[in-house]
mmCIF file of C-alpha atoms in Angstrom:
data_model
loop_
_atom_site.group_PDB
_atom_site.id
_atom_site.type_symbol
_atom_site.label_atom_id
_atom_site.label_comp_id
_atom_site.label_asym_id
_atom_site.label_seq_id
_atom_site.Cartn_x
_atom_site.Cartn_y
_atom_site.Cartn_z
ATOM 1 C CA UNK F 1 0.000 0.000 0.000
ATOM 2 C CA UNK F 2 1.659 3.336 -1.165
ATOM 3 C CA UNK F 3 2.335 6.506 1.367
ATOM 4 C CA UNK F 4 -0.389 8.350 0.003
ATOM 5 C CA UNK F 5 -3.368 5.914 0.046
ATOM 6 C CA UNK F 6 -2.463 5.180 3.529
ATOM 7 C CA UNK F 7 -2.336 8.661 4.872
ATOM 8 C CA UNK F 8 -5.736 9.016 2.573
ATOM 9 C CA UNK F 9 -7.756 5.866 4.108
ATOM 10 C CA UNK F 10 -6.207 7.264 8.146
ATOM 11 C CA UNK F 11 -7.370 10.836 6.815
ATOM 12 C CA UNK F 12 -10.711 9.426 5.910
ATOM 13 C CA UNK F 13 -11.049 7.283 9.026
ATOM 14 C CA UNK F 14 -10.432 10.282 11.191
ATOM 15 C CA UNK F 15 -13.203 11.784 9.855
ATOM 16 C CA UNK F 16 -15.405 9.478 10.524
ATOM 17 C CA UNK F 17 -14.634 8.719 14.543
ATOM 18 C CA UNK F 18 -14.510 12.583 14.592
ATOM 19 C CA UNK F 19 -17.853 12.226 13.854
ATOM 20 C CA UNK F 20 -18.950 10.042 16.862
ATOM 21 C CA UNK F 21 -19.184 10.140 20.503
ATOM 22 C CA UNK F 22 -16.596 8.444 22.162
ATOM 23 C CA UNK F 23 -16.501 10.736 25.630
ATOM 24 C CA UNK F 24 -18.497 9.079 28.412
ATOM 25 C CA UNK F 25 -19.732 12.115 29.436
ATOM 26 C CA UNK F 26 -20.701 13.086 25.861
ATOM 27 C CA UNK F 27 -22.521 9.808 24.995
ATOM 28 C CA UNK F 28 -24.401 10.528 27.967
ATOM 29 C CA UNK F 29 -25.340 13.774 27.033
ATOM 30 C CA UNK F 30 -26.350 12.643 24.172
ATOM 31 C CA UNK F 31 -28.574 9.979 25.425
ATOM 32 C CA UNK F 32 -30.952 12.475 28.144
ATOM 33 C CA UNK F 33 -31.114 15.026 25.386
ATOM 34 C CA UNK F 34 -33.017 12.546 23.221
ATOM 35 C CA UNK F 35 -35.228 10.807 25.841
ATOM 36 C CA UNK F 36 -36.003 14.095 27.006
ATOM 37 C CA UNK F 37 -36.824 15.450 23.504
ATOM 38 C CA UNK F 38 -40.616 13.373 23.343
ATOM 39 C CA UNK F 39 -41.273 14.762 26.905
ATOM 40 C CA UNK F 40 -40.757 18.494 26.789
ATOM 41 C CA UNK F 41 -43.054 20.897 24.931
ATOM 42 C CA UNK F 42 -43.500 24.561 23.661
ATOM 43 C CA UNK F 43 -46.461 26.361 25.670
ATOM 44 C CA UNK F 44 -47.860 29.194 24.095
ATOM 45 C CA UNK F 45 -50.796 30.797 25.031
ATOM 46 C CA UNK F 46 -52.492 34.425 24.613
ATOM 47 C CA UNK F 47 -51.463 37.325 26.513
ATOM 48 C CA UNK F 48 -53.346 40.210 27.379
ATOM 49 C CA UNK F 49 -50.074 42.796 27.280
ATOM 50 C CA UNK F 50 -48.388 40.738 24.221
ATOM 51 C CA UNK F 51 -50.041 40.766 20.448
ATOM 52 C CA UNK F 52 -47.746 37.912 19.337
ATOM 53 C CA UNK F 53 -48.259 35.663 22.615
ATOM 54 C CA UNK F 54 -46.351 34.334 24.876
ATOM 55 C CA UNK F 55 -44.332 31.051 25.099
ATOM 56 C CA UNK F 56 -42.135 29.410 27.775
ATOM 57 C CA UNK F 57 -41.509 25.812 28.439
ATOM 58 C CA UNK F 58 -42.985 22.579 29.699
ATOM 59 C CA UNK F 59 -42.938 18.856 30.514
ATOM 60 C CA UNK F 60 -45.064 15.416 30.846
ATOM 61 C CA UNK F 61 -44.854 14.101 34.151
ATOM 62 C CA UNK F 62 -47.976 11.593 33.267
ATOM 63 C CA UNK F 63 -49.547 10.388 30.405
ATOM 64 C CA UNK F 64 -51.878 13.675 30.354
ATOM 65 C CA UNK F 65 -49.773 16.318 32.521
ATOM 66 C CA UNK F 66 -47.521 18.876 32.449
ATOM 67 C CA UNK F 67 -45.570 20.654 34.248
ATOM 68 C CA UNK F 68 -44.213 24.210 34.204
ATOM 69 C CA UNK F 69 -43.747 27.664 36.189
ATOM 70 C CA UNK F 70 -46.849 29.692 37.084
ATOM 71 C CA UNK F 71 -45.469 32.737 35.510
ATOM 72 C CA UNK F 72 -45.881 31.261 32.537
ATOM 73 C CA UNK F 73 -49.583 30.663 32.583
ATOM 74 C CA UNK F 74 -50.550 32.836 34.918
ATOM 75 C CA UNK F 75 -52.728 35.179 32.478
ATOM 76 C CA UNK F 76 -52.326 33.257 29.227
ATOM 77 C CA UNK F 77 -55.629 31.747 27.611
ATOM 78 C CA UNK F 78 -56.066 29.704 24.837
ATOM 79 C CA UNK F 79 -53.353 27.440 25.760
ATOM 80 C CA UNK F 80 -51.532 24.638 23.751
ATOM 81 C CA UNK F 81 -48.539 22.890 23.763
ATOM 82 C CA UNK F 82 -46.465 21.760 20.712
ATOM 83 C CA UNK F 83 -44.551 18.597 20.819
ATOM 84 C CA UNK F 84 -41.152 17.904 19.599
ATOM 85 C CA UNK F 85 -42.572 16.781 16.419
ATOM 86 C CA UNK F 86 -44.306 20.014 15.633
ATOM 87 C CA UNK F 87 -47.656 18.958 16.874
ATOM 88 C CA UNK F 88 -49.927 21.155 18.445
ATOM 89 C CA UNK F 89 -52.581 20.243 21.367
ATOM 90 C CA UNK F 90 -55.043 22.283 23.554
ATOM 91 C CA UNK F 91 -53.946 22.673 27.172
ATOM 92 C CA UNK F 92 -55.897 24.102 29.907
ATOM 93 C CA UNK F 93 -54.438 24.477 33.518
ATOM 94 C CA UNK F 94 -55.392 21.787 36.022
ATOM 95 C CA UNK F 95 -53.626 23.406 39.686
ATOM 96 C CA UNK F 96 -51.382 25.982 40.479
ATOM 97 C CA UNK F 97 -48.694 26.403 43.199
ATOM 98 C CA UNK F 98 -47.725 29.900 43.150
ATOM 99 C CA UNK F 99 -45.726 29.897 46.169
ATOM 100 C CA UNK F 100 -42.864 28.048 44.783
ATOM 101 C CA UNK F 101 -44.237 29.223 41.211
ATOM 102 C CA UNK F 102 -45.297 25.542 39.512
ATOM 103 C CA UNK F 103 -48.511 24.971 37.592
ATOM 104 C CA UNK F 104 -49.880 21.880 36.115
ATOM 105 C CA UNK F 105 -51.440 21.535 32.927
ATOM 106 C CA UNK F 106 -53.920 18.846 31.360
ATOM 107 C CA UNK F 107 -53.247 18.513 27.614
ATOM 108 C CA UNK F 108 -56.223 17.307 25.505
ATOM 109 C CA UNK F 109 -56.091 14.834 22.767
ATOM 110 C CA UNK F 110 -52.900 13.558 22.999
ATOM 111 C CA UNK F 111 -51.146 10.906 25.493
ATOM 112 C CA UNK F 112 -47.297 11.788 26.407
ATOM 113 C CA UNK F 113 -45.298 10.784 23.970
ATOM 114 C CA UNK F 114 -42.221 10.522 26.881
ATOM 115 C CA UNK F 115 -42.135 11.304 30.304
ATOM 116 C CA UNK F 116 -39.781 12.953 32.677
ATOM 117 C CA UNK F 117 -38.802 11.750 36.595
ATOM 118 C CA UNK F 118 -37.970 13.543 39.301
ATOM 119 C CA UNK F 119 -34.428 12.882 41.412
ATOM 120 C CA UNK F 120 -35.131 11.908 44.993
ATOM 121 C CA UNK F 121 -32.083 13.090 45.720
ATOM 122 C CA UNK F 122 -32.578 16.078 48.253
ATOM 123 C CA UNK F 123 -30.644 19.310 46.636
ATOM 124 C CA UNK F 124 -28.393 19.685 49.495
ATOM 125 C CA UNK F 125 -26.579 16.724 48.725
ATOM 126 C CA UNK F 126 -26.090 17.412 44.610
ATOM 127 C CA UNK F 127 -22.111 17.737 43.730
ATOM 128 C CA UNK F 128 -21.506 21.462 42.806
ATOM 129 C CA UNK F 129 -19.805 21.008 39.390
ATOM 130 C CA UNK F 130 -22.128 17.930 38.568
ATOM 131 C CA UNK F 131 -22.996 18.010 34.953
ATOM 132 C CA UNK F 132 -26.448 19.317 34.178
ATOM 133 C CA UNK F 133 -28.641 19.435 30.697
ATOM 134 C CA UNK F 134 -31.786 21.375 29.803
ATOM 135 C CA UNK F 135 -33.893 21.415 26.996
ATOM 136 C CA UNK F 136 -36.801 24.216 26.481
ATOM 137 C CA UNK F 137 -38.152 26.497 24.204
ATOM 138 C CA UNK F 138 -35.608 29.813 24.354
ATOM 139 C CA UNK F 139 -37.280 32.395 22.510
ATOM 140 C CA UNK F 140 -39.890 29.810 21.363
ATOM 141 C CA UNK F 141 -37.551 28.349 19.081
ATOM 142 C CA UNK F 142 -36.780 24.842 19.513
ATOM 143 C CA UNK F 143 -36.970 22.152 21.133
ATOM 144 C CA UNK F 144 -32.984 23.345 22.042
ATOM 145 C CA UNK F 145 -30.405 21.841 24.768
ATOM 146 C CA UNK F 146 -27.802 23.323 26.421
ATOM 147 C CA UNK F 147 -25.376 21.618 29.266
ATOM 148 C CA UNK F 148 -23.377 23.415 31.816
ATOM 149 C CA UNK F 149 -22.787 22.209 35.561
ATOM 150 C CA UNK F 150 -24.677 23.147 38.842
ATOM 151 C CA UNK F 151 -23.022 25.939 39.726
ATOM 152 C CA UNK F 152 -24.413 26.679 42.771
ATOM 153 C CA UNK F 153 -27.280 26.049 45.922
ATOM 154 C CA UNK F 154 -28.828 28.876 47.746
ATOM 155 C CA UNK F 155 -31.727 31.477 48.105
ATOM 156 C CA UNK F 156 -31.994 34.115 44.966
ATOM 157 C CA UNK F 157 -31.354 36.830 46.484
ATOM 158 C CA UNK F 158 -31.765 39.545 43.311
ATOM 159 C CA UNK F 159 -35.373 41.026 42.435
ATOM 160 C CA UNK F 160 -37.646 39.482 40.593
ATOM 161 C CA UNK F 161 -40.627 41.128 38.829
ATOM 162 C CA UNK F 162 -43.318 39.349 41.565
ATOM 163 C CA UNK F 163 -41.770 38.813 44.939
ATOM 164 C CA UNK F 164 -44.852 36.583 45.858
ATOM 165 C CA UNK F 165 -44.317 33.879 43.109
ATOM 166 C CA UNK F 166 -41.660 31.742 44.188
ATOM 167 C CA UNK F 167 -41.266 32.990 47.529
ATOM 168 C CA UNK F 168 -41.601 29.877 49.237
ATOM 169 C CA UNK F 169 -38.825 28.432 47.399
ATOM 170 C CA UNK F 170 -35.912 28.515 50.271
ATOM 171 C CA UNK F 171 -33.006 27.808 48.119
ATOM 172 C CA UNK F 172 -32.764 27.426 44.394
ATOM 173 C CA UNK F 173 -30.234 25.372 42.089
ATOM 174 C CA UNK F 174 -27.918 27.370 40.018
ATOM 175 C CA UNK F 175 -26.411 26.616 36.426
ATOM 176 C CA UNK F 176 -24.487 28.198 34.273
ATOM 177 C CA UNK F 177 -26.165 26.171 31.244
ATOM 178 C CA UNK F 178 -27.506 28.541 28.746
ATOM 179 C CA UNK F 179 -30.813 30.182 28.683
ATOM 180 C CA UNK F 180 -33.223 32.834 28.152
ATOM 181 C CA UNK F 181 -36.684 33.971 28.005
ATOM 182 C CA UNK F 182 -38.904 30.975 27.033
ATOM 183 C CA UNK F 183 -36.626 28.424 29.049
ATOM 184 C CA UNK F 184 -39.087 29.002 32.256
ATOM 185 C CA UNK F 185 -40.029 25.539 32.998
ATOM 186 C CA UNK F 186 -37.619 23.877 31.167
ATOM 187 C CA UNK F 187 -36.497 20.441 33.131
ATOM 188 C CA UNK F 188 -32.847 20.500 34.887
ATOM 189 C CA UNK F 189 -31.756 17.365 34.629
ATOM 190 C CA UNK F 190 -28.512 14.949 35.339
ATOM 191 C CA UNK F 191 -26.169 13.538 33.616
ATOM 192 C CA UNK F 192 -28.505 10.413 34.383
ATOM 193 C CA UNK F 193 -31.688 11.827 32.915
ATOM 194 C CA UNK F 194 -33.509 12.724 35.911
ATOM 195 C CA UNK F 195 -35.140 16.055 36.503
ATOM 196 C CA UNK F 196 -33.105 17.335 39.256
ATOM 197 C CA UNK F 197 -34.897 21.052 39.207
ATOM 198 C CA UNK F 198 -37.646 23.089 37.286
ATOM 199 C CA UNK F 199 -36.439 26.354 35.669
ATOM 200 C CA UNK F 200 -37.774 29.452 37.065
ATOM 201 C CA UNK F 201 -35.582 31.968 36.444
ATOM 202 C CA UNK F 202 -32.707 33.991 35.007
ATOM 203 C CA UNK F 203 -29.954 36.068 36.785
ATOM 204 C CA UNK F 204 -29.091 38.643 33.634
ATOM 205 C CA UNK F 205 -30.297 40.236 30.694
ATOM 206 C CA UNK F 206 -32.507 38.349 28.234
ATOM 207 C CA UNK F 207 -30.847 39.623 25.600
ATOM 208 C CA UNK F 208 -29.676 36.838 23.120
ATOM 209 C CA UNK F 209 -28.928 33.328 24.903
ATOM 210 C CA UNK F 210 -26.950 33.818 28.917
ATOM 211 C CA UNK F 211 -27.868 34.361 31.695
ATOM 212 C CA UNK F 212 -27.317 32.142 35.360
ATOM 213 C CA UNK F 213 -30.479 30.179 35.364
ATOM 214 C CA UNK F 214 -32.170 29.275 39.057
ATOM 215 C CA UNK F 215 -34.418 26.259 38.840
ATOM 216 C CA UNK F 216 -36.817 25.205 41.814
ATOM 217 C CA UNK F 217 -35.503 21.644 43.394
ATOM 218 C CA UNK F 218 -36.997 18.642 42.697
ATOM 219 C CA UNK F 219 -37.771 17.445 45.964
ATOM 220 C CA UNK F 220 -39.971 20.613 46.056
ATOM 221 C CA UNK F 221 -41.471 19.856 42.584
ATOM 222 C CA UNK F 222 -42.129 16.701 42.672
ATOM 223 C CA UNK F 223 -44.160 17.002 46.278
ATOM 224 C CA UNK F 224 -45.812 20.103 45.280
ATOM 225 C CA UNK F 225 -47.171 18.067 41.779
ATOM 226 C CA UNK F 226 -48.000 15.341 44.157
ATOM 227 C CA UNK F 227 -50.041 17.475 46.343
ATOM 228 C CA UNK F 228 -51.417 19.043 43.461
ATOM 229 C CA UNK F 229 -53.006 16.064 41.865
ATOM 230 C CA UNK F 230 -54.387 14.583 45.076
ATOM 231 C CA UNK F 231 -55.734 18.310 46.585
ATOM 232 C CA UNK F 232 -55.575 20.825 44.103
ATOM 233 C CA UNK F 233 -53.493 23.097 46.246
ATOM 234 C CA UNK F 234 -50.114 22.205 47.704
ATOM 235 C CA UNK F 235 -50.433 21.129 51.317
ATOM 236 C CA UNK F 236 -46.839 22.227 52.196
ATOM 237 C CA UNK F 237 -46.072 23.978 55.806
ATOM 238 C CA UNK F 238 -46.681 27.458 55.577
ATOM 239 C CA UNK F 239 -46.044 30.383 57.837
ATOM 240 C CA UNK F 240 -48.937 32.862 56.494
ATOM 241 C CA UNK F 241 -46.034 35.666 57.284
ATOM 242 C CA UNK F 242 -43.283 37.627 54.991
ATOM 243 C CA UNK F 243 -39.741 37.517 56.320
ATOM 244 C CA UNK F 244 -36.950 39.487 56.861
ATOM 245 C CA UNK F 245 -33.566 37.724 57.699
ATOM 246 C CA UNK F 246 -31.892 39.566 60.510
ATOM 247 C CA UNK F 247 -28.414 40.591 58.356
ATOM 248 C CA UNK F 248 -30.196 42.562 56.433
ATOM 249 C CA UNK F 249 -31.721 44.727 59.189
ATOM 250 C CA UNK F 250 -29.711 47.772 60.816
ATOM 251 C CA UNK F 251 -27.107 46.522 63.686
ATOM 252 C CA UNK F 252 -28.365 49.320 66.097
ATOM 253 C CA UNK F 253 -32.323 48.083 66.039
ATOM 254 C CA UNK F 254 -31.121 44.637 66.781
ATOM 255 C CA UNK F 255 -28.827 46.049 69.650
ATOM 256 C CA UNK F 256 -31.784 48.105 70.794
ATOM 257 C CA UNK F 257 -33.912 45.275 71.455
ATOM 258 C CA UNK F 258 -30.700 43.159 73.220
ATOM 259 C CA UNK F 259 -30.460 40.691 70.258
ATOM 260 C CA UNK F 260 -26.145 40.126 69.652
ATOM 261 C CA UNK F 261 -26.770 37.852 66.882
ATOM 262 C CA UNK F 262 -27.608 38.088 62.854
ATOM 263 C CA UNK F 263 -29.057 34.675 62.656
ATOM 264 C CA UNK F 264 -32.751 34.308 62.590
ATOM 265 C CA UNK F 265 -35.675 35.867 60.438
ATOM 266 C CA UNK F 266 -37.695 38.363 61.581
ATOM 267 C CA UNK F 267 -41.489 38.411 61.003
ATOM 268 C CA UNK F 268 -42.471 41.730 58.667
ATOM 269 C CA UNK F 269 -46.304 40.959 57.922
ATOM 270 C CA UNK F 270 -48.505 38.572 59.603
ATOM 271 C CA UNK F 271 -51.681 36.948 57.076
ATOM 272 C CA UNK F 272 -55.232 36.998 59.091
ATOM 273 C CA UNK F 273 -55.810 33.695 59.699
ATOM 274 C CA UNK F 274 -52.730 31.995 59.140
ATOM 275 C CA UNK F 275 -50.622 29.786 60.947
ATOM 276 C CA UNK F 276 -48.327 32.472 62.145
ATOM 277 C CA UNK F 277 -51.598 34.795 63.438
ATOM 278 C CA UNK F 278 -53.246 31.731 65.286
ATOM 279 C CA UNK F 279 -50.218 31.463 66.779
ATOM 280 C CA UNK F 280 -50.195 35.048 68.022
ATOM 281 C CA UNK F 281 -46.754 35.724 66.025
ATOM 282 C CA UNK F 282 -46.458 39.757 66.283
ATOM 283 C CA UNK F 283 -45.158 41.656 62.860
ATOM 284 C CA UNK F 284 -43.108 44.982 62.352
ATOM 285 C CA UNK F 285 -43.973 48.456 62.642
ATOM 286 C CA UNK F 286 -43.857 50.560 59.961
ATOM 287 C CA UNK F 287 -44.167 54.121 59.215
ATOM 288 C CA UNK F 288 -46.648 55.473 56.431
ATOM 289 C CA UNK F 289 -43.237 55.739 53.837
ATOM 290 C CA UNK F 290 -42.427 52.019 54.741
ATOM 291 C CA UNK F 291 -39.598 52.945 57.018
ATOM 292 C CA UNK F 292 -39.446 50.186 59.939
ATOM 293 C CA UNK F 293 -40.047 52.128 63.231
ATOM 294 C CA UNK F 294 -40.122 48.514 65.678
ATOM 295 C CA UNK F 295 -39.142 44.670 65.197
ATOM 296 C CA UNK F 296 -41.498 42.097 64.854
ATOM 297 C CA UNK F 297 -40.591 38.377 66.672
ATOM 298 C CA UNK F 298 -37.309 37.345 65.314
ATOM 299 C CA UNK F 299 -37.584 33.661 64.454
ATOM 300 C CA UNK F 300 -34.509 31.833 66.198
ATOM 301 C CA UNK F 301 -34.429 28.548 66.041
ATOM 302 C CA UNK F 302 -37.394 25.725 64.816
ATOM 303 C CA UNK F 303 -37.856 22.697 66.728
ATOM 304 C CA UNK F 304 -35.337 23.457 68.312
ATOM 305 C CA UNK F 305 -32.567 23.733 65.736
ATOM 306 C CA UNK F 306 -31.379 27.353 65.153
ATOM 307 C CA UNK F 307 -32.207 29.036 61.559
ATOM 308 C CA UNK F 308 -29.725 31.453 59.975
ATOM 309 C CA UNK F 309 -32.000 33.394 57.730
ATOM 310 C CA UNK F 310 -35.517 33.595 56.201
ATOM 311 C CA UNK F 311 -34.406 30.850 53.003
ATOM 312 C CA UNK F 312 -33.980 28.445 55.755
ATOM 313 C CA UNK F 313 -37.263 29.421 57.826
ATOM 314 C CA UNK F 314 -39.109 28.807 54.417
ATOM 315 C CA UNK F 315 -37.258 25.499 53.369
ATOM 316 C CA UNK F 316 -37.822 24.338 57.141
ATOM 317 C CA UNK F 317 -41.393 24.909 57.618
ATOM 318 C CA UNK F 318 -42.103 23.817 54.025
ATOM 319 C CA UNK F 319 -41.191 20.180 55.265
ATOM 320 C CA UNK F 320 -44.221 20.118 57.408
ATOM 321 C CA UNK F 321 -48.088 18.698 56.518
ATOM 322 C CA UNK F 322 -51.540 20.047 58.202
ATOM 323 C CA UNK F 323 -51.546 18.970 61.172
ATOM 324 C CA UNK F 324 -48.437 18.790 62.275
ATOM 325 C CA UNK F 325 -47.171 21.308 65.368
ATOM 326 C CA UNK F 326 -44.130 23.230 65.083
ATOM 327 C CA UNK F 327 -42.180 24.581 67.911
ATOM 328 C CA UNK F 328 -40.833 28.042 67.275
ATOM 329 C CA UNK F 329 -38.215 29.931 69.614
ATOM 330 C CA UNK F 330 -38.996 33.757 69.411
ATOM 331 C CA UNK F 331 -37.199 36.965 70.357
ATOM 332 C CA UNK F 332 -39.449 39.375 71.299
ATOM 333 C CA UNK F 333 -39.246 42.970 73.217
ATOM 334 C CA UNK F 334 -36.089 41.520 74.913
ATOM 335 C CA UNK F 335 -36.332 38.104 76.163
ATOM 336 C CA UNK F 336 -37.033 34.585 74.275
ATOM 337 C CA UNK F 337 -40.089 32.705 74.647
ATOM 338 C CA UNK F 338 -41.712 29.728 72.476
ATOM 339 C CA UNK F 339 -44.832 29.597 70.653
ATOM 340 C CA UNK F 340 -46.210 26.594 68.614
ATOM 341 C CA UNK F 341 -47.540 27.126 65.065
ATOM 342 C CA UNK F 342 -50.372 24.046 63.963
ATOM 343 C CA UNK F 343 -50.283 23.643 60.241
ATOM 344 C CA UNK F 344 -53.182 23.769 58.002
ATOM 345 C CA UNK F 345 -54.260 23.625 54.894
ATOM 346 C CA UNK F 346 -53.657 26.522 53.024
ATOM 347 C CA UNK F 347 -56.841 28.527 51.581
ATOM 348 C CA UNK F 348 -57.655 28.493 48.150
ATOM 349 C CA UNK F 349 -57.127 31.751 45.667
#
């Protein structure tokens, strides 16, 4: 065999591996992005602020449901989804979890064509650095993937547009996969296929594909889509109060009132008829601008087991069920006490 043809057949068998997958982590990559591809779909709906609409992103989590964020959906009618194939199928919304901003959808005439799981595995113990994968809608073109790692585990601590949807979400997952507007409710998933988070949000502009995506746990998801089958409202513990963790408060009103510590949550508004008000929890004075004149409790420790800030007062309480009774250890006008808060069912809205 001459030089040439040798160097031409080694040229042309380049190529060709060149063209495959041989990385492990590539080939399984490869492999969630197209078992997730039947499951996730393009939600579009009409909008009363938008001529063209409004899309985001969505999944089957059954044979007839779907899951994605409640900002979404919130005022959209004439919903449909539009499968990876390009078909398109009436939706309508079936229950809605605004607190940790999930929503459910019943698509008609159609039965999943793939289906997504959730990771039991809580979000605490997720590697940072783990390989992650989404696939969504971005811009309402798609269906597109993008991988990155999880980049991070905490509360989201920027502004959003709504503080009240998602605010019971205590800490978020972080990626720095890309995305951008029409991503909401994408799946977050592992390098194993499983949905390890539902994306809510973006930290950045929305300006062409970035941005540091959060995405709601799945532990959280997958209970709150649990609760919302069975109820119709999520039946996680609730407070029925806004927080405000104590580091974020001036040093001198916490001297003032003989507190020496920045961990713990203090209570800002208390909900008639709430947990947190039939439990006689006290909130802040304000003046008529806003301006905080006197503390409400400060929120120490739950069950005994001291809190750092209001992420982990939400995540904690969240773990309860109606019913239950949760021991809270208060600071209030100088001196601790205890109160117990009874879980119930929340009211529906």
């Amino acid at each position: 065999m001459g030089r040439p043809l040798l160097l031409g057949l080694l040229l042309a068998l380049a190529l060709v591996l060149g063209q495959r997958l041989t990385a492990p982590e590539e080939i399984a990559r490869s492999q969630v992005i197209q078992r997730a591809l039947p499951a996730v779909v393009r939600i579009q709906g009409t909008a009363p602020t938008s001529e063209g609409g409004a899309v985001g992103t969505g999944f089957f989590v059954s044979p007839f449901r779907v899951v994605t964020n409640y900002h979404v959906v919130q005022d959209l009618t004439d919903l449909t989804v539009r499968l990876h194939d390009g078909r398109t199928f009436p939706a309508e919304r079936f229950a809605v979890d605004p607190g940790i901003d999930l929503a459910l959808l019943t698509v008609r005439g159609v039965q999943a064509p793939g289906v997504l799981g959730f990771s039991r595995v809580p979000a605490a113990s997720l590697p940072l650095g783990m390989g992650v994968i989404l696939v969504g809608f971005p811009f309402g073109q798609g269906p597109l993937a993008s991988s990155g790692i999880l980049a991070g585990v905490g509360p989201l601590e920027v502004p959003t547009p709504d503080p009240s949807i998602g605010a019971e979400v205590g800490e978020y997952l972080f990626t720095d996969a890309p995305l951008t507007v029409g991503n909401s409710g994408s799946p977050l998933m592992s390098l194993q296929g499983e949905v390890i988070g539902v994306v809510a949000d973006m930290i950045g502009g929305p300006s062409g594909l970035g941005g540091i995506g959060a995405a709601i746990p799945a532990e959280l998801s997958a209970q709150s889509v649990q609760d919302l089958e069975r109820f119709g409202i999520p039946q996680r513990g609730w407070l029925g109060a806004s927080l405000v963790s104590l580091e974020e408060l001036p040093p001198v009103l916490l001297r003032a009132v003989g507190l020496t510590t920045t961990q713990g949550a203090m209570v800002d508004r208390v909900e008639p008829g709430s947990p947190a008000a039939r439990a006689g929890l006290r909130g802040a004075q304000r003046d008529p601008q806003g301006r905080l004149v006197a503390l409400g409790d400060v929120i120490l420790a739950i069950n005994g087991k001291p809190v750092k800030d209001k992420a982990e007062v939400v995540r904690q309480i969240a773990r309860f069920r109606p019913g239950d009774r949760v021991r809270l250890t208060l600071w209030r006008e100088g001196r601790r006490l205890e109160a117990t808060l009874v879980m119930m069912a929340r009211p529906r809205r």
